[in-house]
Short mmCIF file of C-alpha atoms in Angstrom, two decimals:
data_model
loop_
_atom_site.label_atom_id
_atom_site.label_comp_id
_atom_site.label_asym_id
_atom_site.label_seq_id
_atom_site.Cartn_x
_atom_site.Cartn_y
_atom_site.Cartn_z
CA UNK A 23 3.54 -18.98 4.83
CA UNK A 24 3.46 -15.21 4.35
CA UNK A 25 -0.07 -13.92 3.91
CA UNK A 26 -1.19 -10.37 3.18
CA UNK A 27 -4.82 -9.33 3.09
CA UNK A 28 -5.95 -5.93 1.86
CA UNK A 29 -9.23 -4.31 2.82
CA UNK A 30 -10.89 -0.92 2.84
CA UNK A 31 -11.33 -0.28 -0.85
CA UNK A 32 -14.54 1.00 -2.35
CA UNK A 33 -16.25 3.70 -4.34
CA UNK A 34 -15.76 7.31 -3.30
CA UNK A 35 -16.33 10.70 -4.88
CA UNK A 36 -13.45 12.92 -5.86
CA UNK A 37 -12.15 14.80 -2.86
CA UNK A 38 -13.15 12.02 -0.50
CA UNK A 39 -11.07 9.73 1.69
CA UNK A 40 -10.47 6.03 2.20
CA UNK A 41 -8.22 4.07 4.52
CA UNK A 42 -6.77 0.83 3.24
CA UNK A 43 -5.50 -1.87 5.58
CA UNK A 44 -2.98 -4.62 4.94
CA UNK A 45 -3.12 -7.38 7.55
CA UNK A 46 0.02 -9.52 7.58
CA UNK A 47 0.73 -12.96 8.99
CA UNK A 48 3.21 -15.78 8.69
CA UNK A 49 6.41 -13.81 9.22
CA UNK A 50 8.23 -11.63 11.74
CA UNK A 51 6.54 -8.35 10.96
CA UNK A 52 9.25 -6.18 12.52
CA UNK A 53 11.86 -7.58 10.11
CA UNK A 54 10.05 -6.56 6.94
CA UNK A 55 9.07 -3.53 4.92
CA UNK A 56 5.57 -3.25 3.52
CA UNK A 57 4.57 -1.31 0.46
CA UNK A 58 1.41 -0.26 -1.32
CA UNK A 59 1.27 -0.52 -5.08
CA UNK A 60 -1.52 0.14 -7.54
CA UNK A 61 -2.43 -0.83 -11.05
CA UNK A 62 -5.00 0.92 -13.17
CA UNK A 63 -6.51 -0.69 -16.30
CA UNK A 64 -4.08 -0.52 -19.19
CA UNK A 65 -1.29 0.89 -17.05
CA UNK A 66 1.80 -0.50 -15.42
CA UNK A 67 1.87 -1.20 -11.72
CA UNK A 68 3.34 1.66 -9.73
CA UNK A 69 4.63 2.07 -6.22
CA UNK A 70 2.55 4.33 -3.99
CA UNK A 71 4.17 4.24 -0.55
CA UNK A 72 6.18 1.96 1.68
CA UNK A 73 7.24 1.71 5.29
CA UNK A 74 9.92 -0.11 7.21
CA UNK A 75 8.45 -2.00 10.14
CA UNK A 76 11.93 -2.02 11.66
CA UNK A 77 12.55 1.70 12.01
CA UNK A 78 9.37 3.34 10.69
CA UNK A 79 11.02 5.10 7.79
CA UNK A 80 8.65 5.82 4.93
CA UNK A 81 8.57 6.76 1.29
CA UNK A 82 5.67 8.21 -0.72
CA UNK A 83 5.47 8.63 -4.47
CA UNK A 84 5.48 12.24 -5.67
CA UNK A 85 1.98 11.98 -7.12
CA UNK A 86 0.46 11.04 -3.75
CA UNK A 87 2.73 12.90 -1.32
CA UNK A 88 0.70 15.24 0.84
CA UNK A 89 -2.52 13.32 0.12
CA UNK A 90 -1.67 9.74 1.13
CA UNK A 91 0.00 8.63 4.34
CA UNK A 92 1.35 5.19 5.11
CA UNK A 93 1.54 4.00 8.71
CA UNK A 94 2.11 0.80 10.62
CA UNK A 95 0.72 -0.76 13.77
CA UNK A 96 3.31 -3.39 14.66
CA UNK A 97 1.20 -4.71 17.54
CA UNK A 98 -1.52 -5.59 15.02
CA UNK A 99 0.82 -6.61 12.17
CA UNK A 100 -1.08 -4.17 9.99
CA UNK A 101 -0.08 -1.41 7.62
CA UNK A 102 -2.48 1.35 6.64
CA UNK A 103 -2.74 3.73 3.73
CA UNK A 104 -4.77 6.83 4.52
CA UNK A 105 -5.88 8.38 1.26
CA UNK A 106 -7.28 11.90 1.30
CA UNK A 107 -8.25 14.31 -1.47
CA UNK A 108 -8.78 11.40 -3.82
CA UNK A 109 -8.80 12.03 -7.55
CA UNK A 110 -10.29 9.98 -10.39
CA UNK A 111 -6.75 9.13 -11.49
CA UNK A 112 -6.26 7.31 -8.18
CA UNK A 113 -8.70 4.66 -9.41
CA UNK A 114 -6.89 1.33 -9.44
CA UNK A 115 -6.49 -2.00 -7.72
CA UNK A 116 -4.31 -1.44 -4.69
CA UNK A 117 -1.98 -4.18 -3.52
CA UNK A 118 0.27 -4.52 -0.52
CA UNK A 119 3.56 -6.35 -0.68
CA UNK A 120 6.20 -7.38 1.84
CA UNK A 121 9.91 -7.80 1.44
CA UNK A 122 12.96 -7.87 3.67
CA UNK A 123 14.03 -4.30 3.31
CA UNK A 124 12.66 -0.91 2.33
CA UNK A 125 15.01 -0.76 -0.65
CA UNK A 126 13.61 -4.03 -1.97
CA UNK A 127 10.03 -2.82 -1.65
CA UNK A 128 10.89 0.48 -3.34
CA UNK A 129 12.47 -1.56 -6.14
CA UNK A 130 9.12 -3.27 -6.70
CA UNK A 131 9.14 -6.16 -4.23
CA UNK A 132 9.63 -8.50 -7.16
CA UNK A 133 10.83 -11.28 -4.85
CA UNK A 134 8.41 -10.43 -2.10
CA UNK A 135 4.95 -11.59 -1.12
CA UNK A 136 1.76 -9.97 -2.37
CA UNK A 137 -1.85 -9.70 -1.38
CA UNK A 138 -4.83 -10.15 -3.70
CA UNK A 139 -5.62 -6.46 -3.95
CA UNK A 140 -8.56 -4.19 -3.20
CA UNK A 141 -10.39 -2.03 -5.72
CA UNK A 142 -10.48 1.73 -5.25
CA UNK A 143 -12.77 3.70 -7.55
CA UNK A 144 -12.93 7.48 -7.44
CA UNK A 145 -15.81 9.07 -9.30
CA UNK A 146 -15.66 12.59 -10.69
#
């Protein structure tokens, strides 16, 4: 059974940093891509960043590029999202999702596996 567990969320002031972790189990990590998504109250879920555990290729959404960085530690089956220069509009529940290909994750990982999410709140 694929399991994803997010951690690292919390409350931070604008301009601050957080690092989210997504610990994965139950599948061959190297064969999958992992993505971070977020959903703010009253808004649609949006993709934030994703990484291929196979070749390390990454994608970041335009509104986080240069502030957020996704990375992967294949030895630990964990994907990270380093978030710097946080803004109040980054406030959301952040989820990680896994699917068998970067293109599938970028498309929304609709057939993939999801974690329960971690709350990130950025105060102004």
